[in-house]
PDB file of C-alpha atoms and ligand atoms in Angstrom:
ATOM      1  CA  MET J 247     -63.941-104.692   9.528  1.00 88.00           C
ATOM      2  CA  THR J 248     -61.768-101.572  11.010  1.00 94.00           C
ATOM      3  CA  GLN J 249     -63.390 -98.244  11.650  1.00 93.00           C
ATOM      4  CA  ASP J 250     -61.295 -96.902   8.697  1.00 95.00           C
ATOM      5  CA  GLU J 251     -63.256 -99.847   6.108  1.00 96.00           C
ATOM      6  CA  MET J 252     -66.647 -98.869   7.596  1.00 96.00           C
ATOM      7  CA  LYS J 253     -65.853 -95.281   6.682  1.00 97.00           C
ATOM      8  CA  GLN J 254     -64.546 -96.336   3.161  1.00 98.00           C
ATOM      9  CA  ALA J 255     -67.481 -98.319   2.991  1.00 98.00           C
ATOM     10  CA  VAL J 256     -70.192 -95.753   3.740  1.00 98.00           C
ATOM     11  CA  ALA J 257     -67.834 -93.124   1.648  1.00 98.00           C
ATOM     12  CA  GLU J 258     -68.517 -95.042  -1.567  1.00 98.00           C
ATOM     13  CA  ALA J 259     -72.589 -95.791  -0.736  1.00 98.00           C
ATOM     14  CA  ALA J 260     -72.546 -91.739  -0.725  1.00 98.00           C
ATOM     15  CA  VAL J 261     -71.452 -91.597  -4.042  1.00 98.00           C
ATOM     16  CA  GLU J 262     -73.859 -94.317  -5.331  1.00 98.00           C
ATOM     17  CA  ARG J 263     -76.642 -92.796  -3.311  1.00 98.00           C
ATOM     18  CA  ILE J 264     -76.036 -89.145  -5.138  1.00 98.00           C
ATOM     19  CA  ARG J 265     -75.331 -90.530  -8.528  1.00 98.00           C
ATOM     20  CA  PRO J 266     -78.898 -90.319  -9.617  1.00 97.00           C
ATOM     21  CA  LEU J 267     -78.963 -87.023  -8.565  1.00 96.00           C
ATOM     22  CA  LEU J 268     -76.241 -85.484 -10.559  1.00 98.00           C
ATOM     23  CA  ASP J 269     -76.112 -83.814 -14.232  1.00 97.00           C
ATOM     24  CA  SER J 270     -73.885 -80.875 -16.100  1.00 97.00           C
ATOM     25  CA  ASP J 271     -75.352 -78.227 -13.630  1.00 97.00           C
ATOM     26  CA  THR J 272     -75.201 -79.875 -10.549  1.00 98.00           C
ATOM     27  CA  ILE J 273     -73.246 -78.453  -7.648  1.00 98.00           C
ATOM     28  CA  ILE J 274     -73.057 -80.253  -4.704  1.00 98.00           C
ATOM     29  CA  GLY J 275     -71.609 -79.516  -1.114  1.00 98.00           C
ATOM     30  CA  VAL J 276     -68.723 -81.348   0.497  1.00 98.00           C
ATOM     31  CA  GLY J 277     -67.906 -81.576   4.374  1.00 98.00           C
ATOM     32  CA  THR J 278     -65.037 -82.047   6.206  1.00 98.00           C
ATOM     33  CA  GLY J 279     -63.254 -84.317   8.265  1.00 98.00           C
ATOM     34  CA  SER J 280     -61.353 -88.115   7.568  1.00 98.00           C
ATOM     35  CA  THR J 281     -64.966 -89.942   6.082  1.00 98.00           C
ATOM     36  CA  ALA J 282     -65.585 -86.447   3.980  1.00 98.00           C
ATOM     37  CA  ASN J 283     -61.968 -87.026   2.622  1.00 98.00           C
ATOM     38  CA  LEU J 284     -62.933 -90.674   1.638  1.00 98.00           C
ATOM     39  CA  PHE J 285     -65.793 -89.243   0.027  1.00 98.00           C
ATOM     40  CA  ILE J 286     -63.975 -86.675  -2.154  1.00 98.00           C
ATOM     41  CA  ASP J 287     -61.288 -89.317  -2.908  1.00 98.00           C
ATOM     42  CA  ALA J 288     -64.325 -91.887  -4.160  1.00 98.00           C
ATOM     43  CA  LEU J 289     -66.425 -88.748  -5.907  1.00 98.00           C
ATOM     44  CA  ALA J 290     -63.320 -88.271  -8.443  1.00 98.00           C
ATOM     45  CA  GLY J 291     -63.954 -91.232  -9.823  1.00 98.00           C
ATOM     46  CA  ILE J 292     -67.382 -89.360 -11.312  1.00 98.00           C
ATOM     47  CA  LYS J 293     -66.047 -85.905 -11.762  1.00 98.00           C
ATOM     48  CA  HIS J 294     -67.471 -86.054 -15.314  1.00 98.00           C
ATOM     49  CA  LEU J 295     -70.879 -86.189 -14.046  1.00 98.00           C
ATOM     50  CA  PHE J 296     -71.374 -82.761 -12.152  1.00 98.00           C
ATOM     51  CA  ALA J 297     -70.557 -79.390 -12.437  1.00 98.00           C
ATOM     52  CA  GLY J 298     -68.772 -79.291  -9.249  1.00 98.00           C
ATOM     53  CA  ALA J 299     -68.558 -78.665  -5.483  1.00 98.00           C
ATOM     54  CA  VAL J 300     -68.933 -76.010  -2.516  1.00 98.00           C
ATOM     55  CA  ALA J 301     -66.251 -76.732   0.115  1.00 98.00           C
ATOM     56  CA  SER J 302     -67.211 -76.468   3.766  1.00 98.00           C
ATOM     57  CA  SER J 303     -63.496 -75.722   4.912  1.00 98.00           C
ATOM     58  CA  GLU J 304     -60.292 -74.711   2.975  1.00 98.00           C
ATOM     59  CA  ALA J 305     -59.151 -78.350   3.320  1.00 98.00           C
ATOM     60  CA  THR J 306     -61.830 -79.571   1.691  1.00 98.00           C
ATOM     61  CA  ALA J 307     -61.445 -77.054  -0.925  1.00 98.00           C
ATOM     62  CA  GLU J 308     -57.968 -78.120  -1.568  1.00 98.00           C
ATOM     63  CA  ARG J 309     -58.634 -81.529  -1.463  1.00 98.00           C
ATOM     64  CA  LEU J 310     -61.361 -81.219  -4.146  1.00 98.00           C
ATOM     65  CA  ARG J 311     -59.042 -79.081  -6.126  1.00 98.00           C
ATOM     66  CA  SER J 312     -56.319 -82.067  -6.209  1.00 98.00           C
ATOM     67  CA  HIS J 313     -58.695 -83.986  -7.832  1.00 98.00           C
ATOM     68  CA  GLY J 314     -59.507 -82.001 -10.521  1.00 98.00           C
ATOM     69  CA  ILE J 315     -63.219 -80.730  -9.215  1.00 98.00           C
ATOM     70  CA  ASP J 316     -64.141 -77.356  -9.377  1.00 98.00           C
ATOM     71  CA  VAL J 317     -64.982 -75.510  -6.119  1.00 98.00           C
ATOM     72  CA  TYR J 318     -67.565 -73.101  -6.494  1.00 98.00           C
ATOM     73  CA  ASP J 319     -68.118 -70.090  -4.036  1.00 98.00           C
ATOM     74  CA  LEU J 320     -71.645 -70.485  -2.237  1.00 98.00           C
ATOM     75  CA  ASN J 321     -72.376 -66.913  -3.002  1.00 98.00           C
ATOM     76  CA  SER J 322     -72.260 -67.652  -6.861  1.00 97.00           C
ATOM     77  CA  VAL J 323     -74.493 -71.007  -6.193  1.00 97.00           C
ATOM     78  CA  ASP J 324     -78.417 -70.488  -6.343  1.00 92.00           C
ATOM     79  CA  GLN J 325     -78.916 -74.046  -5.166  1.00 93.00           C
ATOM     80  CA  LEU J 326     -77.257 -77.471  -3.722  1.00 98.00           C
ATOM     81  CA  ALA J 327     -78.775 -80.952  -4.773  1.00 96.00           C
ATOM     82  CA  VAL J 328     -77.284 -82.271  -1.710  1.00 98.00           C
ATOM     83  CA  TYR J 329     -74.644 -81.997   1.117  1.00 98.00           C
ATOM     84  CA  VAL J 330     -72.705 -84.867   2.197  1.00 98.00           C
ATOM     85  CA  ASP J 331     -70.418 -84.504   5.399  1.00 98.00           C
ATOM     86  CA  GLY J 332     -69.512 -86.497   8.496  1.00 98.00           C
ATOM     87  CA  ALA J 333     -70.511 -86.180  12.519  1.00 98.00           C
ATOM     88  CA  ASP J 334     -68.824 -86.652  15.561  1.00 98.00           C
ATOM     89  CA  GLU J 335     -72.178 -88.217  17.232  1.00 98.00           C
ATOM     90  CA  PHE J 336     -75.775 -88.718  15.858  1.00 98.00           C
ATOM     91  CA  ASP J 337     -78.817 -89.524  17.417  1.00 98.00           C
ATOM     92  CA  PRO J 338     -81.947 -91.530  16.841  1.00 97.00           C
ATOM     93  CA  HIS J 339     -83.782 -88.092  15.438  1.00 98.00           C
ATOM     94  CA  LEU J 340     -80.341 -87.652  12.915  1.00 98.00           C
ATOM     95  CA  HIS J 341     -79.738 -84.661  15.267  1.00 98.00           C
ATOM     96  CA  LEU J 342     -76.033 -84.292  15.210  1.00 98.00           C
ATOM     97  CA  VAL J 343     -72.440 -82.828  16.890  1.00 98.00           C
ATOM     98  CA  LYS J 344     -69.956 -81.908  14.602  1.00 98.00           C
ATOM     99  CA  GLY J 345     -67.226 -79.795  14.479  1.00 98.00           C
ATOM    100  CA  GLY J 346     -64.300 -81.946  16.017  1.00 98.00           C
ATOM    101  CA  GLY J 347     -62.301 -80.915  12.797  1.00 98.00           C
ATOM    102  CA  GLY J 348     -63.498 -77.027  13.487  1.00 98.00           C
ATOM    103  CA  ALA J 349     -65.269 -76.514  10.523  1.00 98.00           C
ATOM    104  CA  LEU J 350     -68.723 -76.116  11.961  1.00 98.00           C
ATOM    105  CA  THR J 351     -69.620 -72.803  11.112  1.00 98.00           C
ATOM    106  CA  ARG J 352     -69.085 -73.120   7.373  1.00 98.00           C
ATOM    107  CA  GLU J 353     -70.318 -76.668   7.342  1.00 98.00           C
ATOM    108  CA  LYS J 354     -73.761 -75.712   9.198  1.00 98.00           C
ATOM    109  CA  ILE J 355     -73.972 -72.818   6.158  1.00 98.00           C
ATOM    110  CA  VAL J 356     -73.608 -75.170   3.599  1.00 98.00           C
ATOM    111  CA  ALA J 357     -76.166 -77.816   5.131  1.00 98.00           C
ATOM    112  CA  ALA J 358     -78.661 -74.777   5.339  1.00 98.00           C
ATOM    113  CA  VAL J 359     -78.479 -73.812   1.261  1.00 98.00           C
ATOM    114  CA  ALA J 360     -78.586 -78.054   0.633  1.00 98.00           C
ATOM    115  CA  LYS J 361     -81.876 -79.560  -0.625  1.00 98.00           C
ATOM    116  CA  GLU J 362     -80.848 -82.568   1.093  1.00 98.00           C
ATOM    117  CA  PHE J 363     -78.204 -83.744   3.898  1.00 98.00           C
ATOM    118  CA  ILE J 364     -76.515 -87.034   3.655  1.00 98.00           C
ATOM    119  CA  CYS J 365     -74.576 -87.719   7.009  1.00 98.00           C
ATOM    120  CA  ILE J 366     -71.754 -90.422   6.282  1.00 98.00           C
ATOM    121  CA  VAL J 367     -70.609 -91.815   9.560  1.00 98.00           C
ATOM    122  CA  ASP J 368     -69.211 -95.453  11.139  1.00 97.00           C
ATOM    123  CA  SER J 369     -71.305 -97.103  13.657  1.00 96.00           C
ATOM    124  CA  THR J 370     -68.912 -95.800  17.173  1.00 96.00           C
ATOM    125  CA  LYS J 371     -70.565 -92.374  16.146  1.00 98.00           C
ATOM    126  CA  LYS J 372     -74.342 -93.670  17.438  1.00 98.00           C
ATOM    127  CA  VAL J 373     -75.535 -92.643  20.661  1.00 98.00           C
ATOM    128  CA  ASP J 374     -78.869 -92.014  22.347  1.00 97.00           C
ATOM    129  CA  LEU J 375     -78.070 -88.889  24.036  1.00 97.00           C
ATOM    130  CA  LEU J 376     -75.737 -86.416  22.604  1.00 98.00           C
ATOM    131  CA  GLY J 377     -72.948 -84.737  24.738  1.00 97.00           C
ATOM    132  CA  GLU J 378     -70.600 -87.546  25.560  1.00 97.00           C
ATOM    133  CA  PHE J 379     -68.487 -85.896  22.775  1.00 98.00           C
ATOM    134  CA  PRO J 380     -67.400 -82.362  23.510  1.00 98.00           C
ATOM    135  CA  LEU J 381     -69.848 -79.823  21.862  1.00 98.00           C
ATOM    136  CA  PRO J 382     -67.678 -77.502  19.523  1.00 98.00           C
ATOM    137  CA  VAL J 383     -68.563 -73.643  19.890  1.00 99.00           C
ATOM    138  CA  GLU J 384     -66.974 -71.156  17.616  1.00 99.00           C
ATOM    139  CA  VAL J 385     -66.436 -67.643  19.298  1.00 98.00           C
ATOM    140  CA  ILE J 386     -65.115 -64.064  18.051  1.00 98.00           C
ATOM    141  CA  PRO J 387     -61.516 -64.268  19.805  1.00 98.00           C
ATOM    142  CA  MET J 388     -62.146 -61.288  21.871  1.00 98.00           C
ATOM    143  CA  ALA J 389     -65.625 -63.219  23.453  1.00 98.00           C
ATOM    144  CA  ARG J 390     -63.977 -66.127  24.606  1.00 98.00           C
ATOM    145  CA  SER J 391     -63.821 -65.629  28.400  1.00 98.00           C
ATOM    146  CA  HIS J 392     -67.613 -64.054  27.948  1.00 98.00           C
ATOM    147  CA  VAL J 393     -68.765 -66.667  26.292  1.00 99.00           C
ATOM    148  CA  ALA J 394     -66.963 -69.586  28.354  1.00 98.00           C
ATOM    149  CA  ARG J 395     -68.594 -67.845  31.544  1.00 98.00           C
ATOM    150  CA  GLU J 396     -72.109 -68.390  29.773  1.00 98.00           C
ATOM    151  CA  LEU J 397     -71.844 -71.658  28.841  1.00 98.00           C
ATOM    152  CA  VAL J 398     -70.684 -72.444  32.572  1.00 98.00           C
ATOM    153  CA  ARG J 399     -74.273 -71.346  33.730  1.00 98.00           C
ATOM    154  CA  LEU J 400     -75.588 -73.693  31.187  1.00 97.00           C
ATOM    155  CA  GLY J 401     -73.661 -76.634  32.805  1.00 97.00           C
ATOM    156  CA  GLY J 402     -70.958 -76.979  30.465  1.00 98.00           C
ATOM    157  CA  GLN J 403     -67.201 -77.197  31.118  1.00 98.00           C
ATOM    158  CA  PRO J 404     -65.414 -75.119  28.319  1.00 98.00           C
ATOM    159  CA  VAL J 405     -62.133 -75.950  27.146  1.00 98.00           C
ATOM    160  CA  TYR J 406     -60.161 -73.640  24.905  1.00 98.00           C
ATOM    161  CA  ARG J 407     -59.033 -75.521  21.999  1.00 98.00           C
ATOM    162  CA  GLU J 408     -55.018 -74.275  22.307  1.00 98.00           C
ATOM    163  CA  GLY J 409     -53.566 -72.985  18.905  1.00 98.00           C
ATOM    164  CA  PHE J 410     -56.286 -73.446  16.703  1.00 98.00           C
ATOM    165  CA  VAL J 411     -57.997 -70.979  14.360  1.00 98.00           C
ATOM    166  CA  THR J 412     -60.974 -71.224  12.345  1.00 98.00           C
ATOM    167  CA  ASP J 413     -61.017 -71.104   8.302  1.00 98.00           C
ATOM    168  CA  ASN J 414     -62.881 -67.519   9.627  1.00 98.00           C
ATOM    169  CA  GLY J 415     -60.342 -66.570  11.968  1.00 98.00           C
ATOM    170  CA  ASN J 416     -61.940 -67.367  15.218  1.00 98.00           C
ATOM    171  CA  VAL J 417     -61.397 -69.784  18.101  1.00 98.00           C
ATOM    172  CA  ILE J 418     -63.286 -72.892  19.609  1.00 98.00           C
ATOM    173  CA  LEU J 419     -64.514 -73.585  22.927  1.00 99.00           C
ATOM    174  CA  ASP J 420     -65.149 -77.427  23.207  1.00 98.00           C
ATOM    175  CA  VAL J 421     -67.812 -78.131  25.746  1.00 98.00           C
ATOM    176  CA  GLN J 422     -67.682 -81.032  28.362  1.00 98.00           C
ATOM    177  CA  ASP J 423     -70.210 -82.178  30.536  1.00 95.00           C
ATOM    178  CA  MET J 424     -73.167 -80.397  28.774  1.00 95.00           C
ATOM    179  CA  GLU J 425     -76.407 -82.266  29.022  1.00 92.00           C
ATOM    180  CA  ILE J 426     -78.127 -82.225  25.810  1.00 97.00           C
ATOM    181  CA  LEU J 427     -81.527 -83.098  26.595  1.00 97.00           C
ATOM    182  CA  ASP J 428     -83.250 -80.773  24.102  1.00 98.00           C
ATOM    183  CA  PRO J 429     -80.607 -80.766  21.178  1.00 98.00           C
ATOM    184  CA  LYS J 430     -82.552 -77.765  19.107  1.00 98.00           C
ATOM    185  CA  ALA J 431     -83.370 -75.418  22.373  1.00 98.00           C
ATOM    186  CA  LEU J 432     -79.939 -75.892  23.328  1.00 98.00           C
ATOM    187  CA  GLU J 433     -78.637 -75.279  19.995  1.00 98.00           C
ATOM    188  CA  GLN J 434     -80.757 -71.875  19.946  1.00 98.00           C
ATOM    189  CA  GLN J 435     -80.225 -71.115  23.484  1.00 98.00           C
ATOM    190  CA  ILE J 436     -75.996 -71.174  22.769  1.00 98.00           C
ATOM    191  CA  ASN J 437     -76.408 -69.415  19.384  1.00 98.00           C
ATOM    192  CA  ASN J 438     -78.089 -66.466  21.283  1.00 98.00           C
ATOM    193  CA  ILE J 439     -74.982 -65.913  23.613  1.00 98.00           C
ATOM    194  CA  VAL J 440     -73.022 -62.552  21.954  1.00 98.00           C
ATOM    195  CA  GLY J 441     -69.812 -63.829  20.558  1.00 99.00           C
ATOM    196  CA  VAL J 442     -70.670 -67.095  19.491  1.00 99.00           C
ATOM    197  CA  VAL J 443     -70.776 -67.493  15.903  1.00 98.00           C
ATOM    198  CA  THR J 444     -72.133 -71.220  16.061  1.00 98.00           C
ATOM    199  CA  ASN J 445     -72.223 -74.484  17.822  1.00 98.00           C
ATOM    200  CA  GLY J 446     -71.644 -77.726  16.790  1.00 98.00           C
ATOM    201  CA  LEU J 447     -75.360 -79.083  17.179  1.00 98.00           C
ATOM    202  CA  PHE J 448     -77.152 -79.491  14.084  1.00 98.00           C
ATOM    203  CA  ALA J 449     -80.664 -80.233  15.454  1.00 98.00           C
ATOM    204  CA  CYS J 450     -82.630 -77.420  14.006  1.00 98.00           C
ATOM    205  CA  ARG J 451     -81.451 -78.603  10.673  1.00 98.00           C
ATOM    206  CA  PRO J 452     -80.756 -82.127  11.276  1.00 98.00           C
ATOM    207  CA  ALA J 453     -79.542 -84.910   8.740  1.00 98.00           C
ATOM    208  CA  ASP J 454     -82.256 -86.311   6.248  1.00 98.00           C
ATOM    209  CA  VAL J 455     -80.620 -89.317   6.333  1.00 98.00           C
ATOM    210  CA  VAL J 456     -77.679 -91.207   8.059  1.00 98.00           C
ATOM    211  CA  LEU J 457     -75.467 -93.845   6.273  1.00 98.00           C
ATOM    212  CA  MET J 458     -73.476 -95.904   8.958  1.00 98.00           C
ATOM    213  CA  GLY J 459     -71.254 -98.078   8.168  1.00 97.00           C
ATOM    214  CA  THR J 460     -70.915-101.195  10.574  1.00 96.00           C
ATOM    215  CA  PRO J 461     -68.842-104.957  10.470  1.00 95.00           C
ATOM    216  CA  ASP J 462     -71.967-105.974   8.536  1.00 95.00           C
ATOM    217  CA  GLY J 463     -72.339-103.649   5.517  1.00 95.00           C
ATOM    218  CA  VAL J 464     -73.954 -99.881   5.321  1.00 98.00           C
ATOM    219  CA  GLU J 465     -77.029 -99.176   7.179  1.00 98.00           C
ATOM    220  CA  VAL J 466     -79.593 -96.476   6.068  1.00 98.00           C
ATOM    221  CA  LEU J 467     -81.014 -94.757   8.830  1.00 98.00           C
ATOM    222  CA  HIS J 468     -83.867 -92.109   8.947  1.00 97.00           C
ATOM    223  CA  ASP J 469     -85.760 -90.539  11.751  1.00 93.00           C
ATOM    224  CA  THR J 470     -88.064 -93.071  12.782  1.00 74.00           C
ATOM    225  CA  HIS J 471     -89.040 -91.365  16.056  1.00 66.00           C
TER     226      HIS J 471
HETATM  227  C1  5RP T 245     -65.501 -81.464  11.139  1.00 92.24           C
HETATM  228  C2  5RP T 245     -66.526 -82.470  11.241  1.00 92.24           C
HETATM  229  C3  5RP T 245     -66.649 -83.816  10.912  1.00 92.24           C
HETATM  230  O1  5RP T 245     -67.544 -84.208  10.347  1.00 92.24           O
HETATM  231  C4  5RP T 245     -66.277 -84.634  12.163  1.00 92.24           C
HETATM  232  O2  5RP T 245     -65.741 -83.903  12.845  1.00 92.24           O
HETATM  233  C5  5RP T 245     -66.406 -86.130  11.682  1.00 92.24           C
HETATM  234  O3  5RP T 245     -64.960 -85.851  11.196  1.00 92.24           O
HETATM  235  P1  5RP T 245     -64.373 -87.592  10.688  1.00 92.24           P
HETATM  236  O4  5RP T 245     -64.898 -87.921   9.465  1.00 92.24           O
HETATM  237  O5  5RP T 245     -62.777 -87.404  10.779  1.00 92.24           O
HETATM  238  O6  5RP T 245     -64.655 -88.706  12.357  1.00 92.24           O
HETATM  239  O7  5RP T 245     -67.494 -81.938  11.793  1.00 92.24           O
HETATM  240  O8  5RP T 245     -65.774 -80.153  11.807  1.00 92.24           O
END
């Protein structure tokens, strides 16, 4: 099975998993990236079963609308039954690194509102220790150099994502070589740097379940540690 086929399998598994949660009032949160895109495409087949979606990026909003799925402003929504999104890495506690696509801040906001966070990945995303994938940090543009110096003090090597502007009008620093021994503490520490909007560690609010596509099928993973 190719990586794309594994992504397709988890996208379809996620649709089946959320189907019992849906009714005509249900609004769901939808993530960003190639796996989330496959989920959106699969979701289109059951769009008559729910009210609509909140998108974690402009790209996702556009794709949802292209399928005729209504997109809601998060401020007009009381609750989200579920949030479905991909990840760049996940560990055995279902802590994630996200933001490869640069949508980390809106993703973290939507995940915070959702009752359940279902993460959909292929098996290449599984790690024992987070940090091999460079950690994205969204930064207010004027604070870029200051934040970069602070990230060096924390032991990382920040790299400016050239030519990329987030949906919020900010820039991204991708932090290489960061030792992530305590993901929750590091998530909070980086977020405390003045000028940081948020970082791509999802440890304070991890996934509730990971659906992982493998060559042998889809595995359902919980934090067992
Ligand atoms: C976007 C993300 C994505 O979830 C992450 O980059 C995974 O993407 P893909 O499904 O394309 O591998 O965090 O900001």
